[in-house]
mmCIF file with all atom_site columns, C-alpha atoms in Angstrom:
data_model
loop_
_atom_site.group_PDB
_atom_site.id
_atom_site.type_symbol
_atom_site.label_atom_id
_atom_site.label_alt_id
_atom_site.label_comp_id
_atom_site.label_asym_id
_atom_site.label_entity_id
_atom_site.label_seq_id
_atom_site.pdbx_PDB_ins_code
_atom_site.Cartn_x
_atom_site.Cartn_y
_atom_site.Cartn_z
_atom_site.occupancy
_atom_site.B_iso_or_equiv
_atom_site.pdbx_formal_charge
_atom_site.auth_seq_id
_atom_site.auth_comp_id
_atom_site.auth_asym_id
_atom_site.auth_atom_id
_atom_site.pdbx_PDB_model_num
ATOM 1   C CA . UNK A 1 1   ? 57.111 -12.323 7.778  1.00 66.00 ? 1   UNK A CA 1
ATOM 2   C CA . UNK A 1 2   ? 59.178 -10.481 10.395 1.00 70.00 ? 2   UNK A CA 1
ATOM 3   C CA . UNK A 1 3   ? 62.755 -10.223 9.154  1.00 91.00 ? 3   UNK A CA 1
ATOM 4   C CA . UNK A 1 4   ? 64.442 -10.443 12.572 1.00 95.00 ? 4   UNK A CA 1
ATOM 5   C CA . UNK A 1 5   ? 62.268 -11.864 15.309 1.00 95.00 ? 5   UNK A CA 1
ATOM 6   C CA . UNK A 1 6   ? 63.115 -12.004 18.992 1.00 95.00 ? 6   UNK A CA 1
ATOM 7   C CA . UNK A 1 7   ? 61.286 -13.791 21.754 1.00 96.00 ? 7   UNK A CA 1
ATOM 8   C CA . UNK A 1 8   ? 60.180 -13.018 24.322 1.00 97.00 ? 8   UNK A CA 1
ATOM 9   C CA . UNK A 1 9   ? 59.401 -9.310  24.048 1.00 95.00 ? 9   UNK A CA 1
ATOM 10  C CA . UNK A 1 10  ? 59.242 -8.919  27.820 1.00 96.00 ? 10  UNK A CA 1
ATOM 11  C CA . UNK A 1 11  ? 60.998 -10.975 30.465 1.00 97.00 ? 11  UNK A CA 1
ATOM 12  C CA . UNK A 1 12  ? 60.659 -10.414 34.201 1.00 97.00 ? 12  UNK A CA 1
ATOM 13  C CA . UNK A 1 13  ? 62.667 -12.708 36.426 1.00 97.00 ? 13  UNK A CA 1
ATOM 14  C CA . UNK A 1 14  ? 64.294 -12.947 39.813 1.00 97.00 ? 14  UNK A CA 1
ATOM 15  C CA . UNK A 1 15  ? 67.954 -12.506 40.599 1.00 97.00 ? 15  UNK A CA 1
ATOM 16  C CA . UNK A 1 16  ? 69.937 -15.692 40.277 1.00 97.00 ? 16  UNK A CA 1
ATOM 17  C CA . UNK A 1 17  ? 67.725 -17.250 37.627 1.00 97.00 ? 17  UNK A CA 1
ATOM 18  C CA . UNK A 1 18  ? 68.899 -18.424 34.209 1.00 97.00 ? 18  UNK A CA 1
ATOM 19  C CA . UNK A 1 19  ? 67.044 -17.195 31.135 1.00 97.00 ? 19  UNK A CA 1
ATOM 20  C CA . UNK A 1 20  ? 67.318 -17.322 27.353 1.00 97.00 ? 20  UNK A CA 1
ATOM 21  C CA . UNK A 1 21  ? 66.346 -14.947 24.562 1.00 98.00 ? 21  UNK A CA 1
ATOM 22  C CA . UNK A 1 22  ? 65.876 -16.336 21.089 1.00 97.00 ? 22  UNK A CA 1
ATOM 23  C CA . UNK A 1 23  ? 66.556 -14.609 17.778 1.00 97.00 ? 23  UNK A CA 1
ATOM 24  C CA . UNK A 1 24  ? 65.890 -15.709 14.222 1.00 97.00 ? 24  UNK A CA 1
ATOM 25  C CA . UNK A 1 25  ? 66.411 -13.910 10.917 1.00 95.00 ? 25  UNK A CA 1
ATOM 26  C CA . UNK A 1 26  ? 64.979 -14.871 7.538  1.00 94.00 ? 26  UNK A CA 1
ATOM 27  C CA . UNK A 1 27  ? 67.039 -12.427 5.467  1.00 91.00 ? 27  UNK A CA 1
ATOM 28  C CA . UNK A 1 28  ? 69.829 -14.817 4.568  1.00 89.00 ? 28  UNK A CA 1
ATOM 29  C CA . UNK A 1 29  ? 72.356 -12.555 6.311  1.00 89.00 ? 29  UNK A CA 1
ATOM 30  C CA . UNK A 1 30  ? 75.685 -14.034 7.311  1.00 87.00 ? 30  UNK A CA 1
ATOM 31  C CA . UNK A 1 31  ? 76.250 -11.958 10.427 1.00 89.00 ? 31  UNK A CA 1
ATOM 32  C CA . UNK A 1 32  ? 74.146 -11.633 13.559 1.00 92.00 ? 32  UNK A CA 1
ATOM 33  C CA . UNK A 1 33  ? 74.630 -9.496  16.632 1.00 93.00 ? 33  UNK A CA 1
ATOM 34  C CA . UNK A 1 34  ? 73.440 -8.927  20.163 1.00 95.00 ? 34  UNK A CA 1
ATOM 35  C CA . UNK A 1 35  ? 73.297 -5.351  21.414 1.00 94.00 ? 35  UNK A CA 1
ATOM 36  C CA . UNK A 1 36  ? 72.409 -4.091  24.882 1.00 95.00 ? 36  UNK A CA 1
ATOM 37  C CA . UNK A 1 37  ? 70.566 -0.813  25.462 1.00 94.00 ? 37  UNK A CA 1
ATOM 38  C CA . UNK A 1 38  ? 70.986 0.516   28.968 1.00 90.00 ? 38  UNK A CA 1
ATOM 39  C CA . UNK A 1 39  ? 68.675 2.704   31.004 1.00 86.00 ? 39  UNK A CA 1
ATOM 40  C CA . UNK A 1 40  ? 70.090 5.817   29.340 1.00 85.00 ? 40  UNK A CA 1
ATOM 41  C CA . UNK A 1 41  ? 69.176 4.363   25.960 1.00 85.00 ? 41  UNK A CA 1
ATOM 42  C CA . UNK A 1 42  ? 72.826 3.880   24.999 1.00 91.00 ? 42  UNK A CA 1
ATOM 43  C CA . UNK A 1 43  ? 73.412 0.927   22.678 1.00 93.00 ? 43  UNK A CA 1
ATOM 44  C CA . UNK A 1 44  ? 76.516 -1.223  22.852 1.00 92.00 ? 44  UNK A CA 1
ATOM 45  C CA . UNK A 1 45  ? 77.662 -4.333  21.014 1.00 91.00 ? 45  UNK A CA 1
ATOM 46  C CA . UNK A 1 46  ? 77.825 -7.533  23.032 1.00 93.00 ? 46  UNK A CA 1
ATOM 47  C CA . UNK A 1 47  ? 78.478 -10.274 20.504 1.00 90.00 ? 47  UNK A CA 1
ATOM 48  C CA . UNK A 1 48  ? 78.784 -10.821 16.794 1.00 89.00 ? 48  UNK A CA 1
ATOM 49  C CA . UNK A 1 49  ? 78.560 -14.130 14.978 1.00 89.00 ? 49  UNK A CA 1
ATOM 50  C CA . UNK A 1 50  ? 79.441 -14.750 11.359 1.00 85.00 ? 50  UNK A CA 1
ATOM 51  C CA . UNK A 1 51  ? 78.000 -17.933 9.906  1.00 83.00 ? 51  UNK A CA 1
ATOM 52  C CA . UNK A 1 52  ? 77.785 -19.609 13.342 1.00 82.00 ? 52  UNK A CA 1
ATOM 53  C CA . UNK A 1 53  ? 81.277 -18.533 14.377 1.00 84.00 ? 53  UNK A CA 1
ATOM 54  C CA . UNK A 1 54  ? 81.885 -16.087 17.236 1.00 85.00 ? 54  UNK A CA 1
ATOM 55  C CA . UNK A 1 55  ? 83.656 -13.015 15.878 1.00 81.00 ? 55  UNK A CA 1
ATOM 56  C CA . UNK A 1 56  ? 83.207 -10.338 18.516 1.00 80.00 ? 56  UNK A CA 1
ATOM 57  C CA . UNK A 1 57  ? 82.914 -10.674 22.282 1.00 80.00 ? 57  UNK A CA 1
ATOM 58  C CA . UNK A 1 58  ? 83.024 -7.217  23.804 1.00 82.00 ? 58  UNK A CA 1
ATOM 59  C CA . UNK A 1 59  ? 84.161 -7.960  27.361 1.00 77.00 ? 59  UNK A CA 1
ATOM 60  C CA . UNK A 1 60  ? 80.783 -9.299  28.307 1.00 87.00 ? 60  UNK A CA 1
ATOM 61  C CA . UNK A 1 61  ? 80.632 -11.288 31.579 1.00 90.00 ? 61  UNK A CA 1
ATOM 62  C CA . UNK A 1 62  ? 80.854 -15.009 30.936 1.00 90.00 ? 62  UNK A CA 1
ATOM 63  C CA . UNK A 1 63  ? 77.401 -15.386 32.493 1.00 95.00 ? 63  UNK A CA 1
ATOM 64  C CA . UNK A 1 64  ? 76.259 -14.396 29.002 1.00 95.00 ? 64  UNK A CA 1
ATOM 65  C CA . UNK A 1 65  ? 76.647 -17.193 26.492 1.00 93.00 ? 65  UNK A CA 1
ATOM 66  C CA . UNK A 1 66  ? 75.494 -16.793 22.908 1.00 93.00 ? 66  UNK A CA 1
ATOM 67  C CA . UNK A 1 67  ? 74.681 -19.859 20.857 1.00 93.00 ? 67  UNK A CA 1
ATOM 68  C CA . UNK A 1 68  ? 74.293 -20.020 17.102 1.00 93.00 ? 68  UNK A CA 1
ATOM 69  C CA . UNK A 1 69  ? 72.980 -23.401 15.907 1.00 92.00 ? 69  UNK A CA 1
ATOM 70  C CA . UNK A 1 70  ? 72.902 -22.100 12.321 1.00 92.00 ? 70  UNK A CA 1
ATOM 71  C CA . UNK A 1 71  ? 73.448 -18.798 10.600 1.00 89.00 ? 71  UNK A CA 1
ATOM 72  C CA . UNK A 1 72  ? 69.763 -17.875 10.873 1.00 94.00 ? 72  UNK A CA 1
ATOM 73  C CA . UNK A 1 73  ? 69.633 -18.189 14.658 1.00 95.00 ? 73  UNK A CA 1
ATOM 74  C CA . UNK A 1 74  ? 71.513 -16.503 17.474 1.00 96.00 ? 74  UNK A CA 1
ATOM 75  C CA . UNK A 1 75  ? 70.254 -17.144 20.983 1.00 96.00 ? 75  UNK A CA 1
ATOM 76  C CA . UNK A 1 76  ? 71.443 -15.489 24.169 1.00 96.00 ? 76  UNK A CA 1
ATOM 77  C CA . UNK A 1 77  ? 71.562 -17.408 27.418 1.00 97.00 ? 77  UNK A CA 1
ATOM 78  C CA . UNK A 1 78  ? 72.155 -15.581 30.670 1.00 96.00 ? 78  UNK A CA 1
ATOM 79  C CA . UNK A 1 79  ? 73.122 -17.402 33.865 1.00 96.00 ? 79  UNK A CA 1
ATOM 80  C CA . UNK A 1 80  ? 72.760 -16.160 37.431 1.00 97.00 ? 80  UNK A CA 1
ATOM 81  C CA . UNK A 1 81  ? 70.919 -12.988 36.489 1.00 97.00 ? 81  UNK A CA 1
ATOM 82  C CA . UNK A 1 82  ? 71.851 -9.802  38.330 1.00 96.00 ? 82  UNK A CA 1
ATOM 83  C CA . UNK A 1 83  ? 69.960 -6.541  38.808 1.00 96.00 ? 83  UNK A CA 1
ATOM 84  C CA . UNK A 1 84  ? 72.419 -4.792  36.493 1.00 94.00 ? 84  UNK A CA 1
ATOM 85  C CA . UNK A 1 85  ? 71.422 -7.075  33.638 1.00 96.00 ? 85  UNK A CA 1
ATOM 86  C CA . UNK A 1 86  ? 68.104 -5.245  33.395 1.00 96.00 ? 86  UNK A CA 1
ATOM 87  C CA . UNK A 1 87  ? 68.102 -3.632  29.953 1.00 95.00 ? 87  UNK A CA 1
ATOM 88  C CA . UNK A 1 88  ? 66.662 -3.974  26.487 1.00 96.00 ? 88  UNK A CA 1
ATOM 89  C CA . UNK A 1 89  ? 68.493 -6.513  24.366 1.00 97.00 ? 89  UNK A CA 1
ATOM 90  C CA . UNK A 1 90  ? 68.395 -6.184  20.592 1.00 96.00 ? 90  UNK A CA 1
ATOM 91  C CA . UNK A 1 91  ? 69.259 -8.818  18.076 1.00 96.00 ? 91  UNK A CA 1
ATOM 92  C CA . UNK A 1 92  ? 70.333 -7.638  14.611 1.00 94.00 ? 92  UNK A CA 1
ATOM 93  C CA . UNK A 1 93  ? 71.613 -9.045  11.371 1.00 93.00 ? 93  UNK A CA 1
ATOM 94  C CA . UNK A 1 94  ? 73.511 -7.752  8.364  1.00 88.00 ? 94  UNK A CA 1
ATOM 95  C CA . UNK A 1 95  ? 75.201 -9.021  5.252  1.00 83.00 ? 95  UNK A CA 1
ATOM 96  C CA . UNK A 1 96  ? 78.981 -9.260  5.334  1.00 71.00 ? 96  UNK A CA 1
ATOM 97  C CA . UNK A 1 97  ? 80.849 -5.988  4.755  1.00 62.00 ? 97  UNK A CA 1
ATOM 98  C CA . UNK A 1 98  ? 81.843 -5.791  1.135  1.00 58.00 ? 98  UNK A CA 1
ATOM 99  C CA . UNK A 1 99  ? 78.733 -7.543  -0.056 1.00 59.00 ? 99  UNK A CA 1
ATOM 100 C CA . UNK A 1 100 ? 77.270 -4.339  -1.418 1.00 55.00 ? 100 UNK A CA 1
ATOM 101 C CA . UNK A 1 101 ? 74.328 -3.654  0.824  1.00 58.00 ? 101 UNK A CA 1
ATOM 102 C CA . UNK A 1 102 ? 75.473 -3.101  4.394  1.00 58.00 ? 102 UNK A CA 1
ATOM 103 C CA . UNK A 1 103 ? 71.873 -2.844  5.540  1.00 74.00 ? 103 UNK A CA 1
ATOM 104 C CA . UNK A 1 104 ? 71.259 -3.576  9.158  1.00 85.00 ? 104 UNK A CA 1
ATOM 105 C CA . UNK A 1 105 ? 67.995 -5.033  10.438 1.00 91.00 ? 105 UNK A CA 1
ATOM 106 C CA . UNK A 1 106 ? 67.105 -5.036  14.107 1.00 94.00 ? 106 UNK A CA 1
ATOM 107 C CA . UNK A 1 107 ? 64.718 -7.180  16.063 1.00 94.00 ? 107 UNK A CA 1
ATOM 108 C CA . UNK A 1 108 ? 62.038 -5.522  18.153 1.00 93.00 ? 108 UNK A CA 1
ATOM 109 C CA . UNK A 1 109 ? 63.976 -5.933  21.371 1.00 95.00 ? 109 UNK A CA 1
ATOM 110 C CA . UNK A 1 110 ? 63.552 -7.908  24.584 1.00 96.00 ? 110 UNK A CA 1
ATOM 111 C CA . UNK A 1 111 ? 63.013 -5.871  27.733 1.00 96.00 ? 111 UNK A CA 1
ATOM 112 C CA . UNK A 1 112 ? 64.609 -7.830  30.565 1.00 97.00 ? 112 UNK A CA 1
ATOM 113 C CA . UNK A 1 113 ? 63.761 -6.821  34.120 1.00 97.00 ? 113 UNK A CA 1
ATOM 114 C CA . UNK A 1 114 ? 65.570 -8.535  36.980 1.00 97.00 ? 114 UNK A CA 1
ATOM 115 C CA . UNK A 1 115 ? 63.898 -8.133  40.365 1.00 96.00 ? 115 UNK A CA 1
ATOM 116 C CA . UNK B 2 1   ? 85.094 10.649  24.954 1.00 68.00 ? 1   UNK B CA 1
ATOM 117 C CA . UNK B 2 2   ? 82.724 8.567   22.868 1.00 80.00 ? 2   UNK B CA 1
ATOM 118 C CA . UNK B 2 3   ? 83.904 7.658   19.385 1.00 90.00 ? 3   UNK B CA 1
ATOM 119 C CA . UNK B 2 4   ? 80.563 8.920   18.040 1.00 95.00 ? 4   UNK B CA 1
ATOM 120 C CA . UNK B 2 5   ? 79.144 12.217  19.255 1.00 96.00 ? 5   UNK B CA 1
ATOM 121 C CA . UNK B 2 6   ? 75.712 13.545  18.398 1.00 97.00 ? 6   UNK B CA 1
ATOM 122 C CA . UNK B 2 7   ? 74.229 16.975  18.848 1.00 96.00 ? 7   UNK B CA 1
ATOM 123 C CA . UNK B 2 8   ? 71.921 18.157  20.114 1.00 97.00 ? 8   UNK B CA 1
ATOM 124 C CA . UNK B 2 9   ? 70.974 15.575  22.746 1.00 95.00 ? 9   UNK B CA 1
ATOM 125 C CA . UNK B 2 10  ? 67.447 16.968  22.956 1.00 96.00 ? 10  UNK B CA 1
ATOM 126 C CA . UNK B 2 11  ? 65.564 18.859  20.286 1.00 97.00 ? 11  UNK B CA 1
ATOM 127 C CA . UNK B 2 12  ? 62.092 20.355  20.427 1.00 97.00 ? 12  UNK B CA 1
ATOM 128 C CA . UNK B 2 13  ? 60.424 21.731  17.329 1.00 97.00 ? 13  UNK B CA 1
ATOM 129 C CA . UNK B 2 14  ? 57.089 22.991  16.086 1.00 97.00 ? 14  UNK B CA 1
ATOM 130 C CA . UNK B 2 15  ? 55.326 21.130  13.322 1.00 97.00 ? 15  UNK B CA 1
ATOM 131 C CA . UNK B 2 16  ? 56.610 22.228  9.943  1.00 97.00 ? 16  UNK B CA 1
ATOM 132 C CA . UNK B 2 17  ? 60.082 23.264  11.072 1.00 97.00 ? 17  UNK B CA 1
ATOM 133 C CA . UNK B 2 18  ? 63.285 22.124  9.376  1.00 98.00 ? 18  UNK B CA 1
ATOM 134 C CA . UNK B 2 19  ? 65.365 19.949  11.698 1.00 97.00 ? 19  UNK B CA 1
ATOM 135 C CA . UNK B 2 20  ? 69.053 19.074  11.670 1.00 98.00 ? 20  UNK B CA 1
ATOM 136 C CA . UNK B 2 21  ? 70.815 16.506  13.822 1.00 98.00 ? 21  UNK B CA 1
ATOM 137 C CA . UNK B 2 22  ? 74.587 16.297  13.672 1.00 98.00 ? 22  UNK B CA 1
ATOM 138 C CA . UNK B 2 23  ? 76.985 13.408  14.144 1.00 98.00 ? 23  UNK B CA 1
ATOM 139 C CA . UNK B 2 24  ? 80.773 13.503  14.431 1.00 97.00 ? 24  UNK B CA 1
ATOM 140 C CA . UNK B 2 25  ? 82.997 10.474  14.694 1.00 95.00 ? 25  UNK B CA 1
ATOM 141 C CA . UNK B 2 26  ? 86.664 9.953   15.396 1.00 92.00 ? 26  UNK B CA 1
ATOM 142 C CA . UNK B 2 27  ? 87.410 6.581   13.783 1.00 84.00 ? 27  UNK B CA 1
ATOM 143 C CA . UNK B 2 28  ? 87.781 5.337   10.234 1.00 84.00 ? 28  UNK B CA 1
ATOM 144 C CA . UNK B 2 29  ? 84.538 3.900   8.995  1.00 87.00 ? 29  UNK B CA 1
ATOM 145 C CA . UNK B 2 30  ? 83.154 1.813   6.175  1.00 84.00 ? 30  UNK B CA 1
ATOM 146 C CA . UNK B 2 31  ? 79.625 3.151   6.584  1.00 88.00 ? 31  UNK B CA 1
ATOM 147 C CA . UNK B 2 32  ? 77.466 5.352   8.764  1.00 93.00 ? 32  UNK B CA 1
ATOM 148 C CA . UNK B 2 33  ? 73.904 4.550   9.756  1.00 94.00 ? 33  UNK B CA 1
ATOM 149 C CA . UNK B 2 34  ? 71.068 6.749   10.902 1.00 96.00 ? 34  UNK B CA 1
ATOM 150 C CA . UNK B 2 35  ? 68.568 4.857   13.047 1.00 96.00 ? 35  UNK B CA 1
ATOM 151 C CA . UNK B 2 36  ? 65.179 5.779   14.452 1.00 96.00 ? 36  UNK B CA 1
ATOM 152 C CA . UNK B 2 37  ? 63.704 4.454   17.685 1.00 95.00 ? 37  UNK B CA 1
ATOM 153 C CA . UNK B 2 38  ? 60.164 5.279   18.769 1.00 89.00 ? 38  UNK B CA 1
ATOM 154 C CA . UNK B 2 39  ? 59.267 5.169   22.470 1.00 83.00 ? 39  UNK B CA 1
ATOM 155 C CA . UNK B 2 40  ? 58.907 1.565   23.550 1.00 76.00 ? 40  UNK B CA 1
ATOM 156 C CA . UNK B 2 41  ? 59.609 0.476   20.023 1.00 76.00 ? 41  UNK B CA 1
ATOM 157 C CA . UNK B 2 42  ? 62.192 -1.223  17.944 1.00 88.00 ? 42  UNK B CA 1
ATOM 158 C CA . UNK B 2 43  ? 65.015 0.281   15.957 1.00 93.00 ? 43  UNK B CA 1
ATOM 159 C CA . UNK B 2 44  ? 64.617 1.070   12.285 1.00 91.00 ? 44  UNK B CA 1
ATOM 160 C CA . UNK B 2 45  ? 67.486 1.795   9.938  1.00 91.00 ? 45  UNK B CA 1
ATOM 161 C CA . UNK B 2 46  ? 66.743 5.019   8.044  1.00 94.00 ? 46  UNK B CA 1
ATOM 162 C CA . UNK B 2 47  ? 69.922 5.409   6.019  1.00 92.00 ? 47  UNK B CA 1
ATOM 163 C CA . UNK B 2 48  ? 73.253 3.814   5.421  1.00 91.00 ? 48  UNK B CA 1
ATOM 164 C CA . UNK B 2 49  ? 75.869 6.147   3.949  1.00 90.00 ? 49  UNK B CA 1
ATOM 165 C CA . UNK B 2 50  ? 79.436 5.784   2.850  1.00 88.00 ? 50  UNK B CA 1
ATOM 166 C CA . UNK B 2 51  ? 79.617 9.023   0.870  1.00 91.00 ? 51  UNK B CA 1
ATOM 167 C CA . UNK B 2 52  ? 77.558 11.936  -0.370 1.00 93.00 ? 52  UNK B CA 1
ATOM 168 C CA . UNK B 2 53  ? 73.875 12.312  0.279  1.00 96.00 ? 53  UNK B CA 1
ATOM 169 C CA . UNK B 2 54  ? 70.718 10.216  0.404  1.00 95.00 ? 54  UNK B CA 1
ATOM 170 C CA . UNK B 2 55  ? 67.081 11.267  0.449  1.00 96.00 ? 55  UNK B CA 1
ATOM 171 C CA . UNK B 2 56  ? 63.974 9.362   1.450  1.00 93.00 ? 56  UNK B CA 1
ATOM 172 C CA . UNK B 2 57  ? 60.750 11.323  1.557  1.00 95.00 ? 57  UNK B CA 1
ATOM 173 C CA . UNK B 2 58  ? 61.228 14.206  3.990  1.00 97.00 ? 58  UNK B CA 1
ATOM 174 C CA . UNK B 2 59  ? 64.476 12.812  5.333  1.00 97.00 ? 59  UNK B CA 1
ATOM 175 C CA . UNK B 2 60  ? 67.900 13.715  3.977  1.00 97.00 ? 60  UNK B CA 1
ATOM 176 C CA . UNK B 2 61  ? 71.225 12.373  5.208  1.00 97.00 ? 61  UNK B CA 1
ATOM 177 C CA . UNK B 2 62  ? 74.643 13.698  4.253  1.00 97.00 ? 62  UNK B CA 1
ATOM 178 C CA . UNK B 2 63  ? 78.152 12.636  5.096  1.00 97.00 ? 63  UNK B CA 1
ATOM 179 C CA . UNK B 2 64  ? 81.553 14.306  4.756  1.00 96.00 ? 64  UNK B CA 1
ATOM 180 C CA . UNK B 2 65  ? 84.178 11.589  5.059  1.00 92.00 ? 65  UNK B CA 1
ATOM 181 C CA . UNK B 2 66  ? 87.118 14.017  5.208  1.00 93.00 ? 66  UNK B CA 1
ATOM 182 C CA . UNK B 2 67  ? 85.575 15.942  8.090  1.00 95.00 ? 67  UNK B CA 1
ATOM 183 C CA . UNK B 2 68  ? 84.185 12.791  9.764  1.00 95.00 ? 68  UNK B CA 1
ATOM 184 C CA . UNK B 2 69  ? 80.766 14.386  10.023 1.00 97.00 ? 69  UNK B CA 1
ATOM 185 C CA . UNK B 2 70  ? 77.215 13.505  9.060  1.00 98.00 ? 70  UNK B CA 1
ATOM 186 C CA . UNK B 2 71  ? 73.894 15.305  9.300  1.00 98.00 ? 71  UNK B CA 1
ATOM 187 C CA . UNK B 2 72  ? 70.300 14.108  9.288  1.00 98.00 ? 72  UNK B CA 1
ATOM 188 C CA . UNK B 2 73  ? 67.742 16.639  8.104  1.00 98.00 ? 73  UNK B CA 1
ATOM 189 C CA . UNK B 2 74  ? 63.972 16.439  8.406  1.00 98.00 ? 74  UNK B CA 1
ATOM 190 C CA . UNK B 2 75  ? 61.983 18.841  6.258  1.00 96.00 ? 75  UNK B CA 1
ATOM 191 C CA . UNK B 2 76  ? 58.449 19.892  7.207  1.00 96.00 ? 76  UNK B CA 1
ATOM 192 C CA . UNK B 2 77  ? 58.630 18.068  10.526 1.00 97.00 ? 77  UNK B CA 1
ATOM 193 C CA . UNK B 2 78  ? 55.536 16.353  11.882 1.00 96.00 ? 78  UNK B CA 1
ATOM 194 C CA . UNK B 2 79  ? 54.597 15.076  15.366 1.00 96.00 ? 79  UNK B CA 1
ATOM 195 C CA . UNK B 2 80  ? 54.982 11.511  14.107 1.00 95.00 ? 80  UNK B CA 1
ATOM 196 C CA . UNK B 2 81  ? 58.685 12.249  13.587 1.00 96.00 ? 81  UNK B CA 1
ATOM 197 C CA . UNK B 2 82  ? 59.047 12.391  17.388 1.00 96.00 ? 82  UNK B CA 1
ATOM 198 C CA . UNK B 2 83  ? 61.524 9.671   18.243 1.00 96.00 ? 83  UNK B CA 1
ATOM 199 C CA . UNK B 2 84  ? 65.131 9.071   19.216 1.00 96.00 ? 84  UNK B CA 1
ATOM 200 C CA . UNK B 2 85  ? 67.523 9.378   16.285 1.00 97.00 ? 85  UNK B CA 1
ATOM 201 C CA . UNK B 2 86  ? 70.768 7.497   16.610 1.00 96.00 ? 86  UNK B CA 1
ATOM 202 C CA . UNK B 2 87  ? 73.933 7.814   14.566 1.00 97.00 ? 87  UNK B CA 1
ATOM 203 C CA . UNK B 2 88  ? 76.046 4.670   14.339 1.00 94.00 ? 88  UNK B CA 1
ATOM 204 C CA . UNK B 2 89  ? 79.295 3.975   12.537 1.00 93.00 ? 89  UNK B CA 1
ATOM 205 C CA . UNK B 2 90  ? 80.462 0.739   11.091 1.00 86.00 ? 90  UNK B CA 1
ATOM 206 C CA . UNK B 2 91  ? 84.213 0.274   11.201 1.00 77.00 ? 91  UNK B CA 1
ATOM 207 C CA . UNK B 2 92  ? 86.058 -1.566  8.491  1.00 68.00 ? 92  UNK B CA 1
ATOM 208 C CA . UNK B 2 93  ? 88.689 -4.232  8.815  1.00 64.00 ? 93  UNK B CA 1
ATOM 209 C CA . UNK B 2 94  ? 87.984 -7.233  10.998 1.00 57.00 ? 94  UNK B CA 1
ATOM 210 C CA . UNK B 2 95  ? 85.164 -5.648  12.952 1.00 57.00 ? 95  UNK B CA 1
ATOM 211 C CA . UNK B 2 96  ? 82.694 -7.680  10.901 1.00 62.00 ? 96  UNK B CA 1
ATOM 212 C CA . UNK B 2 97  ? 80.242 -4.870  10.763 1.00 74.00 ? 97  UNK B CA 1
ATOM 213 C CA . UNK B 2 98  ? 79.773 -4.073  14.445 1.00 82.00 ? 98  UNK B CA 1
ATOM 214 C CA . UNK B 2 99  ? 78.167 -0.698  15.041 1.00 88.00 ? 99  UNK B CA 1
ATOM 215 C CA . UNK B 2 100 ? 79.387 1.943   17.476 1.00 91.00 ? 100 UNK B CA 1
ATOM 216 C CA . UNK B 2 101 ? 76.577 4.261   18.490 1.00 94.00 ? 101 UNK B CA 1
ATOM 217 C CA . UNK B 2 102 ? 76.138 7.871   19.403 1.00 95.00 ? 102 UNK B CA 1
ATOM 218 C CA . UNK B 2 103 ? 74.134 8.673   22.485 1.00 94.00 ? 103 UNK B CA 1
ATOM 219 C CA . UNK B 2 104 ? 71.037 9.541   20.474 1.00 95.00 ? 104 UNK B CA 1
ATOM 220 C CA . UNK B 2 105 ? 69.021 12.715  19.910 1.00 97.00 ? 105 UNK B CA 1
ATOM 221 C CA . UNK B 2 106 ? 65.562 12.888  21.429 1.00 96.00 ? 106 UNK B CA 1
ATOM 222 C CA . UNK B 2 107 ? 63.325 14.768  19.001 1.00 97.00 ? 107 UNK B CA 1
ATOM 223 C CA . UNK B 2 108 ? 59.918 16.069  20.034 1.00 97.00 ? 108 UNK B CA 1
ATOM 224 C CA . UNK B 2 109 ? 57.757 17.760  17.432 1.00 97.00 ? 109 UNK B CA 1
ATOM 225 C CA . UNK B 2 110 ? 54.754 19.667  18.754 1.00 97.00 ? 110 UNK B CA 1
ATOM 226 C CA . UNK B 2 111 ? 51.605 20.234  16.677 1.00 95.00 ? 111 UNK B CA 1
#
C-alpha cells in the first residue's frame, strides 16, 4: 500500500551504461517530481510533470529523460551514465496548488552508484 | 546565497531538551514544508504551513510570512528524533509546486 513507490532502491552500474528508475503513486495526485540529493544531502528539483505533461525541467543534462505514460507514473531514464550522476534520486507527488491540501509525498529513494 | 537558509547546520542535544531549528527564505511562497530524513531512509513530510502554527505530538512548527521565517520546535527530545530536518518552500505562480530546499539540519539527540 506504499503511496509513492520507486524501484529499484539500489542501482550500481558502470559508466556509459543506460539505466531507468521507475516511480508510481497511488494517491491520485496530479503532479509528480524527480529530485536529486547529492553527496552533501542537498536536494534539488530535476523535473516536474502535471498530468503527463512536462512542466519543469531544471537545466538537467539531456541524458536524463523523464517519461510519464499516465499521471500515476513518472519514470526516469538516464543515458551514458557518468560518475557525477551518483546520487540518491527521489520521486515525489503532490496535488495541484490551490487544491487545498498541498501535501507532498516522497518515495523511498533510489541510490545510484556509477563506477 | 541559497533562497532557503537553515540554522543551525548541526545540532546536538541531550534527551529531554527543547530544540529549535530555524528557516529563513527570500522568495514569495505559497507554503513551507518541514521534512524529516533518517539516515539511509526516505523523506517524510512533517508539516506544511502557509500561516500561523501547527502542532503534532512533540513537534511544533510556526511561520511568520511577513518576516519570511519559520521555526521547528521539538519538545522533550528523544534519541529517535535524531535525523536530518529539512525546510523547503513551495513557490506560487507557475512553479507547479516545486520545492526549493534548505541545506538541512543534522540533529543528534544523546540518551
